[in-house]
GROMACS .gro file of C-alpha atoms in nm:
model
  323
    1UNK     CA    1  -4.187  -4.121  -3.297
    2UNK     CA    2  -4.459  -3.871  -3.227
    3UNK     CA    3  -4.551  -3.761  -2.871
    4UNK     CA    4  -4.906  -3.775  -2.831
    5UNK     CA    5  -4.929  -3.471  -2.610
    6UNK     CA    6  -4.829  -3.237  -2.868
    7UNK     CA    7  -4.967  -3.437  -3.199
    8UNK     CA    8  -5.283  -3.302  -3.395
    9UNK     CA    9  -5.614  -3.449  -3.361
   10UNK     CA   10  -5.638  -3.716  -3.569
   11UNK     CA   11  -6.034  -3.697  -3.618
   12UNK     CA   12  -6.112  -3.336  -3.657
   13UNK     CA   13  -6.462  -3.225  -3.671
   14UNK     CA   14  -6.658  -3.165  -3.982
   15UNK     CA   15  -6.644  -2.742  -3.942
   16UNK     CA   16  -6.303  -2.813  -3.921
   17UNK     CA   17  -6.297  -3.007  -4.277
   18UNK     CA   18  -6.466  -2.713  -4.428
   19UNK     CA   19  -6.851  -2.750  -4.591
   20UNK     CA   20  -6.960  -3.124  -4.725
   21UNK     CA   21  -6.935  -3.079  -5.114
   22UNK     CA   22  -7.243  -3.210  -5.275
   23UNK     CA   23  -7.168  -3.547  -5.379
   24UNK     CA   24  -7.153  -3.644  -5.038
   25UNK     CA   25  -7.473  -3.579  -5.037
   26UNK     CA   26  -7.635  -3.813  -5.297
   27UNK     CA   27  -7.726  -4.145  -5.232
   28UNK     CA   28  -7.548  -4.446  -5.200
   29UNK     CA   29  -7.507  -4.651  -5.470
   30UNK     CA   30  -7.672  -4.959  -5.459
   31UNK     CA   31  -7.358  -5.170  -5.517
   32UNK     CA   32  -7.211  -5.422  -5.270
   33UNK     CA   33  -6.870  -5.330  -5.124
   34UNK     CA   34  -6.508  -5.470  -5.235
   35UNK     CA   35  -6.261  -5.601  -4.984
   36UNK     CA   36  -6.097  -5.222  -4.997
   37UNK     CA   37  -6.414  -5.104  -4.940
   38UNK     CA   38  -6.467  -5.255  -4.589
   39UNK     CA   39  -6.111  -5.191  -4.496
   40UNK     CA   40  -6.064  -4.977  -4.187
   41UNK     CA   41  -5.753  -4.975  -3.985
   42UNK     CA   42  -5.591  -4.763  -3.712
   43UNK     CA   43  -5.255  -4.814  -3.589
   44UNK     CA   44  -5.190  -4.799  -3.264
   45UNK     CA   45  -4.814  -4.742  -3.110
   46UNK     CA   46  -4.674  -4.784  -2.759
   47UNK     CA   47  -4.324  -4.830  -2.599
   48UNK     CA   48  -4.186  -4.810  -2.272
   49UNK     CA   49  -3.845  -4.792  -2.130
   50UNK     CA   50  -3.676  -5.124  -1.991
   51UNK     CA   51  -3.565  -5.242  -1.640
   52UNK     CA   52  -3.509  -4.911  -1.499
   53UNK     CA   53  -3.729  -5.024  -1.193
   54UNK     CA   54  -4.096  -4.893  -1.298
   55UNK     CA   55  -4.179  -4.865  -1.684
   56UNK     CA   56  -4.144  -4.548  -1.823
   57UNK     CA   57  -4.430  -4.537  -2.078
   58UNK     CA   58  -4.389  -4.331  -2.429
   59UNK     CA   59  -4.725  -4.313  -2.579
   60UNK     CA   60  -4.706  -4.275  -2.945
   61UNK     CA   61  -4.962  -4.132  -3.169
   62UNK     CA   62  -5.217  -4.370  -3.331
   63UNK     CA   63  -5.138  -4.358  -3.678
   64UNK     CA   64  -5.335  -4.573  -3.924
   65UNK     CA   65  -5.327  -4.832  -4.207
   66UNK     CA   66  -5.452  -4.872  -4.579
   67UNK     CA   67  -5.777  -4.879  -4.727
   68UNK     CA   68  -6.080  -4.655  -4.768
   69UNK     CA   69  -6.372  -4.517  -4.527
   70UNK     CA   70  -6.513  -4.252  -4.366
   71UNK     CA   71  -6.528  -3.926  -4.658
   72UNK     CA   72  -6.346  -3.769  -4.332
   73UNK     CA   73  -5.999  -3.987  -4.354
   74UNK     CA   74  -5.948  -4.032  -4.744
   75UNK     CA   75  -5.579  -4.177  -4.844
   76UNK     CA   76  -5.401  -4.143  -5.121
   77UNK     CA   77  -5.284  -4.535  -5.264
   78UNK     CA   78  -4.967  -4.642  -5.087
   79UNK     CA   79  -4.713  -4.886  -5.125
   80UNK     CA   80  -4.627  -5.137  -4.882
   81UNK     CA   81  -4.265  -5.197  -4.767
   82UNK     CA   82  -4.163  -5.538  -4.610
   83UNK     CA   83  -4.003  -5.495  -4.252
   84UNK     CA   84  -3.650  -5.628  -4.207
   85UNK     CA   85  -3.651  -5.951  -3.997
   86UNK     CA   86  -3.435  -5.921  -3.654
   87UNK     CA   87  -3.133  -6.068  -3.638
   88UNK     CA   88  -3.106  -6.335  -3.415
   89UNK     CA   89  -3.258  -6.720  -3.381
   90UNK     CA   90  -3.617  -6.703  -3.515
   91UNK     CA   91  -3.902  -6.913  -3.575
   92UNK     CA   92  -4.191  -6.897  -3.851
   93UNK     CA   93  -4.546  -7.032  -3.842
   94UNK     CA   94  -4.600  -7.323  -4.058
   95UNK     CA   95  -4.897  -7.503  -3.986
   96UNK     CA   96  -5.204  -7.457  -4.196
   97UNK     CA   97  -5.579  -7.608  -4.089
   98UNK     CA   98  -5.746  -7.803  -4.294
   99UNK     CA   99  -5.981  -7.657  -4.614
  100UNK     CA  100  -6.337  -7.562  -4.430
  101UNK     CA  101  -6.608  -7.349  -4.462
  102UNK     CA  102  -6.619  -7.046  -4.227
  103UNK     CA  103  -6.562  -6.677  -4.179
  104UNK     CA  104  -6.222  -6.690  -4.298
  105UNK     CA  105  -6.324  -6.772  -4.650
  106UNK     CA  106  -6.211  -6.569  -4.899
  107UNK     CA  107  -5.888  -6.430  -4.733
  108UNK     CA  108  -5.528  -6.464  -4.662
  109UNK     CA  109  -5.614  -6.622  -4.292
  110UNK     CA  110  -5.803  -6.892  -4.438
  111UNK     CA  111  -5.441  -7.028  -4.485
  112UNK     CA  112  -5.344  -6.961  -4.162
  113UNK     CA  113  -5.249  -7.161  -3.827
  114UNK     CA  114  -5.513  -7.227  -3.596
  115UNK     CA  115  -5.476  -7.014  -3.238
  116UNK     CA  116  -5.170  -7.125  -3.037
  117UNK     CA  117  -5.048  -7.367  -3.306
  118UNK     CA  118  -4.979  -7.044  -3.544
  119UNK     CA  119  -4.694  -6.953  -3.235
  120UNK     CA  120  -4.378  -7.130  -3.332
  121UNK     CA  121  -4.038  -7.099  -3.095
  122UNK     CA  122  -3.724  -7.138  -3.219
  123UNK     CA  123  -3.485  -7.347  -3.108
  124UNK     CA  124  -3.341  -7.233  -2.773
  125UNK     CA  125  -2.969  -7.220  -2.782
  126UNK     CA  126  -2.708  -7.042  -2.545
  127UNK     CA  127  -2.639  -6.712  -2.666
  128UNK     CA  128  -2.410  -6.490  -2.468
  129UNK     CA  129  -2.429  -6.472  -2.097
  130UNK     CA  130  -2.742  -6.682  -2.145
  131UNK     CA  131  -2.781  -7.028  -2.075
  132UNK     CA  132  -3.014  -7.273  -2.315
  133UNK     CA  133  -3.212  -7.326  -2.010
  134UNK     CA  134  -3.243  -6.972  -1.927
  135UNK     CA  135  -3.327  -6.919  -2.343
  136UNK     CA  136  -3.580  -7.170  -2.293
  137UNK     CA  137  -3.776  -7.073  -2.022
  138UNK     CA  138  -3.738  -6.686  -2.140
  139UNK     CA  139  -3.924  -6.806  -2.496
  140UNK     CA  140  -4.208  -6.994  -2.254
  141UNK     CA  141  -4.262  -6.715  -2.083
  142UNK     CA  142  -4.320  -6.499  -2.424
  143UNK     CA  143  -4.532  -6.746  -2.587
  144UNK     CA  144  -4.767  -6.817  -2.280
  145UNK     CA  145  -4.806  -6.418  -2.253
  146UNK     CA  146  -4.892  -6.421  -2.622
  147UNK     CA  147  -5.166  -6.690  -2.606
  148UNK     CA  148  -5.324  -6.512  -2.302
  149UNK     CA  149  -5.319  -6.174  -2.434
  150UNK     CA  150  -5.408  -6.283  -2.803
  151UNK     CA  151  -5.605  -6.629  -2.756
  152UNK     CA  152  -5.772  -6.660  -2.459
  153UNK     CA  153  -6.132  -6.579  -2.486
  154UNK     CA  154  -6.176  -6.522  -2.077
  155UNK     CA  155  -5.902  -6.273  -2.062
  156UNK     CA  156  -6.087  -6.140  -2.339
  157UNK     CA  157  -6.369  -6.092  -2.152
  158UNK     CA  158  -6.240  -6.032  -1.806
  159UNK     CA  159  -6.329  -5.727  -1.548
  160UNK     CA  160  -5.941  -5.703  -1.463
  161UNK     CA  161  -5.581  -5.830  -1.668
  162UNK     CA  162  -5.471  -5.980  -1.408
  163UNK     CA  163  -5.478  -6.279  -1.603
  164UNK     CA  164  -5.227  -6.130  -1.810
  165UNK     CA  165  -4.994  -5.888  -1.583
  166UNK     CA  166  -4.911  -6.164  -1.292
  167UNK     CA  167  -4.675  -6.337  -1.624
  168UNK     CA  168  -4.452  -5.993  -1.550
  169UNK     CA  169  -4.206  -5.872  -1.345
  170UNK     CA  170  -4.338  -5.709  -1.063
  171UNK     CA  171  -4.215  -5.423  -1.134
  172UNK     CA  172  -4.344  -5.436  -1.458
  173UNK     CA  173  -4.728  -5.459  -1.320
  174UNK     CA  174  -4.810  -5.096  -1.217
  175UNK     CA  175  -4.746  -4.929  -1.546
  176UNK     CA  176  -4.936  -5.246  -1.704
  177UNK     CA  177  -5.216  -5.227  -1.564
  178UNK     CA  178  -5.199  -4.839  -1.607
  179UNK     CA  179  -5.211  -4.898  -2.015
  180UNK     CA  180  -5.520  -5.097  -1.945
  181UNK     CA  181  -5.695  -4.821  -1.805
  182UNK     CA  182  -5.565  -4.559  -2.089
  183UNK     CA  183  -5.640  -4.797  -2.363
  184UNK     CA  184  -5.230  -4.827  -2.476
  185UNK     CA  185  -5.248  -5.176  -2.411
  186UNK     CA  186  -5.450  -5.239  -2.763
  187UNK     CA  187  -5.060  -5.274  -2.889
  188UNK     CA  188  -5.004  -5.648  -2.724
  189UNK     CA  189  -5.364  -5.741  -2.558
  190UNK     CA  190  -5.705  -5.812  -2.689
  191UNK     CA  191  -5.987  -5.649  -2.490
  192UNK     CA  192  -6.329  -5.725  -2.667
  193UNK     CA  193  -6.597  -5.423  -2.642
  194UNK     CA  194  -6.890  -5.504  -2.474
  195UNK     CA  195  -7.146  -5.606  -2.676
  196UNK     CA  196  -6.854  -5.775  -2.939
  197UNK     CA  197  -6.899  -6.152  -3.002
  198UNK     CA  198  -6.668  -6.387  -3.178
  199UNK     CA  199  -6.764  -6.710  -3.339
  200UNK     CA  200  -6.739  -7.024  -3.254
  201UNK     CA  201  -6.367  -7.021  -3.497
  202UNK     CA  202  -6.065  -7.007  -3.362
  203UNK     CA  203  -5.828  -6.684  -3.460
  204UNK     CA  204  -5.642  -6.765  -3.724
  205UNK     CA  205  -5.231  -6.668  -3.661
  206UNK     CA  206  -4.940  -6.587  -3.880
  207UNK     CA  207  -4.615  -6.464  -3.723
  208UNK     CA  208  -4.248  -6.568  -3.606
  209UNK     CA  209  -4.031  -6.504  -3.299
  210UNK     CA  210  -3.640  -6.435  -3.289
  211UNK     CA  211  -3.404  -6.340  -2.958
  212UNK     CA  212  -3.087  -6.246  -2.952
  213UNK     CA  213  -2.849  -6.122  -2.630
  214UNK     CA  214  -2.798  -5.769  -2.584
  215UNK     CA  215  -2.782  -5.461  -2.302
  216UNK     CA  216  -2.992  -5.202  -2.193
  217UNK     CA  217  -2.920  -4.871  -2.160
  218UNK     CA  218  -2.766  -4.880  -1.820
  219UNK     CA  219  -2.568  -5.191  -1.898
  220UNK     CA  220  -2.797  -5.460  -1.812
  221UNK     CA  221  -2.791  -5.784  -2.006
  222UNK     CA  222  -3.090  -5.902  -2.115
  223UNK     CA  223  -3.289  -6.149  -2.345
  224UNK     CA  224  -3.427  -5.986  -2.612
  225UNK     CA  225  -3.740  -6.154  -2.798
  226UNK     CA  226  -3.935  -6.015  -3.081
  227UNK     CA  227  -4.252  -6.130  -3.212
  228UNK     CA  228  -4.466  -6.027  -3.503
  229UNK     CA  229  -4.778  -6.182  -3.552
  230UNK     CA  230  -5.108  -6.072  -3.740
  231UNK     CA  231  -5.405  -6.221  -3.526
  232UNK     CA  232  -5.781  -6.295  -3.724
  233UNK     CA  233  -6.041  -6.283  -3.519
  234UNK     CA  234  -6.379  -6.417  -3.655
  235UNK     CA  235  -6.675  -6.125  -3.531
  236UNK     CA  236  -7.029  -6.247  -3.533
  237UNK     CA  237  -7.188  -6.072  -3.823
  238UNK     CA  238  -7.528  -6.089  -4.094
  239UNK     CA  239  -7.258  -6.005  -4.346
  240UNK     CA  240  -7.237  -6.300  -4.621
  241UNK     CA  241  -6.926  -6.108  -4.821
  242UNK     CA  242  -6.584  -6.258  -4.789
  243UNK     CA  243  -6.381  -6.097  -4.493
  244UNK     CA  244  -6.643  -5.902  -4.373
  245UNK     CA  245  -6.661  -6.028  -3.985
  246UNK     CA  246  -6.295  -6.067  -4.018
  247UNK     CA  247  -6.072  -5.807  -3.768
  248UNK     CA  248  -5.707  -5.836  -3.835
  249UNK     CA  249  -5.497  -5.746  -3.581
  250UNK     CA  250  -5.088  -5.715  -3.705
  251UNK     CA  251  -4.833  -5.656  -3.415
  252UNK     CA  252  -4.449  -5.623  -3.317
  253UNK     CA  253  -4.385  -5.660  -2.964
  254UNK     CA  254  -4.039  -5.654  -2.804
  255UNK     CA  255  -3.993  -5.894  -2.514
  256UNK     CA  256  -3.730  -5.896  -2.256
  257UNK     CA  257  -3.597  -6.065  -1.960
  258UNK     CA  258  -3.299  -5.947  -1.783
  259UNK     CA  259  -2.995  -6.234  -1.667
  260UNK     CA  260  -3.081  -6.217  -1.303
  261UNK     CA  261  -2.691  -6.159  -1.183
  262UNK     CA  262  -2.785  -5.788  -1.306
  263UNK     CA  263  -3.123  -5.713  -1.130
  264UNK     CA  264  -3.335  -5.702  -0.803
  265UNK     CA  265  -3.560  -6.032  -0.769
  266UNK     CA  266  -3.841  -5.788  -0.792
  267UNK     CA  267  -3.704  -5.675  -1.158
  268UNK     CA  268  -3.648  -6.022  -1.256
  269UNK     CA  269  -3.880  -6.165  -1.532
  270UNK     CA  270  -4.056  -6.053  -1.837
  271UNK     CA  271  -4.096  -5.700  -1.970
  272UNK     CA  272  -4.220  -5.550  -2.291
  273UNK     CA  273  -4.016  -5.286  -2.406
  274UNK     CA  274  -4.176  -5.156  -2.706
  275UNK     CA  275  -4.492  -5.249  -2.865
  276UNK     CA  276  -4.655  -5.140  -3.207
  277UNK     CA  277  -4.989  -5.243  -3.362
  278UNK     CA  278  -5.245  -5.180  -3.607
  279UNK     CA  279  -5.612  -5.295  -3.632
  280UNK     CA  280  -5.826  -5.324  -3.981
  281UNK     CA  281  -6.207  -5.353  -3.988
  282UNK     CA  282  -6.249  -5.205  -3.692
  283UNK     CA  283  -6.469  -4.987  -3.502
  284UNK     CA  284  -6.228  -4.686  -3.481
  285UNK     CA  285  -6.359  -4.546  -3.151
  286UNK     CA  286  -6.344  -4.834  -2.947
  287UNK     CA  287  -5.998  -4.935  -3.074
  288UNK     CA  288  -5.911  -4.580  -2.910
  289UNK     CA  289  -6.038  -4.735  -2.591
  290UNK     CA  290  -5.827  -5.063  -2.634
  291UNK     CA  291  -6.109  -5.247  -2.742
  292UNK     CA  292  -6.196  -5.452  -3.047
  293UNK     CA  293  -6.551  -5.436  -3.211
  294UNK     CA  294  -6.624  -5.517  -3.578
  295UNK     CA  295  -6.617  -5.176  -3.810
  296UNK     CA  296  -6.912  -5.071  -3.992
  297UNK     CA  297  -6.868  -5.083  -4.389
  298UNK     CA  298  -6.917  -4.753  -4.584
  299UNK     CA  299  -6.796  -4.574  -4.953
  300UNK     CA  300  -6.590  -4.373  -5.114
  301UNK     CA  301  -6.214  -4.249  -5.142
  302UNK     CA  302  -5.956  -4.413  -5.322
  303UNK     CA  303  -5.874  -4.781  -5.343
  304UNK     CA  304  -5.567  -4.962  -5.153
  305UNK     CA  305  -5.387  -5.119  -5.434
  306UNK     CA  306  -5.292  -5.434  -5.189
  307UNK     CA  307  -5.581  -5.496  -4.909
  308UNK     CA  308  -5.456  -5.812  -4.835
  309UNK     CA  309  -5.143  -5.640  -4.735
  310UNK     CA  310  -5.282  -5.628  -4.371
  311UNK     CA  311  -5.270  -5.986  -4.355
  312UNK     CA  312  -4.930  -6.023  -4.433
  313UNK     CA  313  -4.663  -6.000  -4.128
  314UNK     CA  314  -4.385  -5.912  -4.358
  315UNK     CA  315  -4.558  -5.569  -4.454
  316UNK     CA  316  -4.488  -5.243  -4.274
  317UNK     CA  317  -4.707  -5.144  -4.016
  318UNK     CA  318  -4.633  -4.748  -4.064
  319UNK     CA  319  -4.949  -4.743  -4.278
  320UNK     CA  320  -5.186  -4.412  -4.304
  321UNK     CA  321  -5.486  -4.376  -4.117
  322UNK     CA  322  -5.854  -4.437  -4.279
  323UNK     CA  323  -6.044  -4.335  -3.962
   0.00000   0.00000   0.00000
């Protein structure tokens, strides 16, 4: 992990970059753009420390993901390795909406679950000092959390998360609403930038959810739940090409509630320990912000050789950076 206090700057300045060889100059090609060519991700990483009464927050560097823009933030081709599901009772999405015309047309979330019905639980089951119940209500609490901070179009919207941070602990809430204000929260809430407009679609959602029992640090049991879910989010957009008003959001979040034997009433609840994301098509600045706003399209650099890799939840999110 990279602390962000001491990493480079990730967009440095033309002088920096030396002088703008000619080609850059010339034209643009009157030629319509590929899928690679509208890619533009950014990955964004955040984690904070669990249960120790306030949330220690370890911002991590945004890093980025495949594809080709800016002549600033050229890539060489990568591969892209599949993560390593977590061990543990999980759940996949399975449902798929029925064949229509819309903005999804012409990529991998056409295929896709419709908002909330894309979030699947597994099966709640006792697992170590945890009872089914307490499994059970734990994996409610995760999925309503998800469908506010991914789904819900007022949260979206909203002045203040409240919405959002009152599904917490309390303790949890002060360094929540701090990553709000710096922008870290980009890694498990959508904030749209003013100005940003969906359509009338529904995301589209892809993703599964496994728990298991462990400790903290200090000895605490606790419920662990991990989700990882790539989020389509239709943008309003004069664009007719395939995927074009299309931002793809792909997450991991780690969830956790501690058994309440082991913690203050104030500490009891849900807490995110660590949270990891990564945004494609997207305006690069206001992602920085914790915002999403549809990218702008442009040429050049070198190709991804899989751009429908960002759909795909199975598919690393350690991917380099194109803005």
């Amino acid at each position: 992990m990279t602390d962000p206090r001491s990493a480079p700057d990730p967009h440095p300045s033309h002088e920096a970059l030396g002088p703008v060889p000619d080609w850059l100059r010339q034209s643009t090609p009157d030629v319509r753009p590929g899928l690679a060519d509208r890619l533009r991700i950014r990955l964004g990483r955040h984690s904070v420390a669990l249960l120790g009464g306030a949330l220690v927050l370890l911002l991590l560097a945004c890093f980025g993901a495949a594809g080709l823009l800016s002549y600033d933030g050229f890539a060489r081709p990568v591969a892209h390795p599949t993560i390593s599901p977590p061990s543990g009772e999980q759940a996949v999405s399975s449902a798929s909406p029925p064949p229509t015309a819309g903005p999804f047309d012409g990529t991998p979330a056409a295929g896709f679950a419709e908002g909330a019905a894309g979030i699947a639980l597994p099966r709640a089951r006792r697992t170590g000092a945890f009872t089914e119940k307490q499994v059970a209500d734990a994996l409610a609490k995760v999925r309503r959390a998800l469908v506010t901070a991914r789904l819900d179009r007022a949260f979206f919207a909203a002045e203040d998360p409240e919405r959002l941070v009152r599904q917490f602990a309390p303790d949890a809430r002060a360094d929540l609403r701090k990553d709000f204000t710096t922008g870290d929260a980009v890694s498990y809430a959508t904030r749209l930038a003013p100005g940003s407009r969906l359509t009338a679609d529904q995301p589209r959602v892809r993703g599964r959810i496994s728990y298991r029992a462990t400790k903290d640090a200090g000895g605490i049991r606790v419920l662990e739940v991990t989700t990882n879910f790539v989020w389509a989010y239709p943008f309003l957009t004069a664009s007719m090409a395939a995927g074009d008003g299309v931002v793809v959001v792909h997450d991991t979040v780690v969830w956790s509630v501690a058994h309440p034997d082991d913690v203050h009433r104030s500490s009891a609840g849900l807490w995110i320990d660590k949270a990891d994301s990564y945004g494609s098509n997207i305006d690069c600045a206001a992602f920085d912000k914790g915002l999403l706003r549809l990218g702008t399209p442009s040429f050049g650099g070198p190709a991804d050789p899989d751009p429908d890799a960002v759909y795909d939840p199975d598919k690393t999110l350690d991917l380099p950076d194109t803005c």
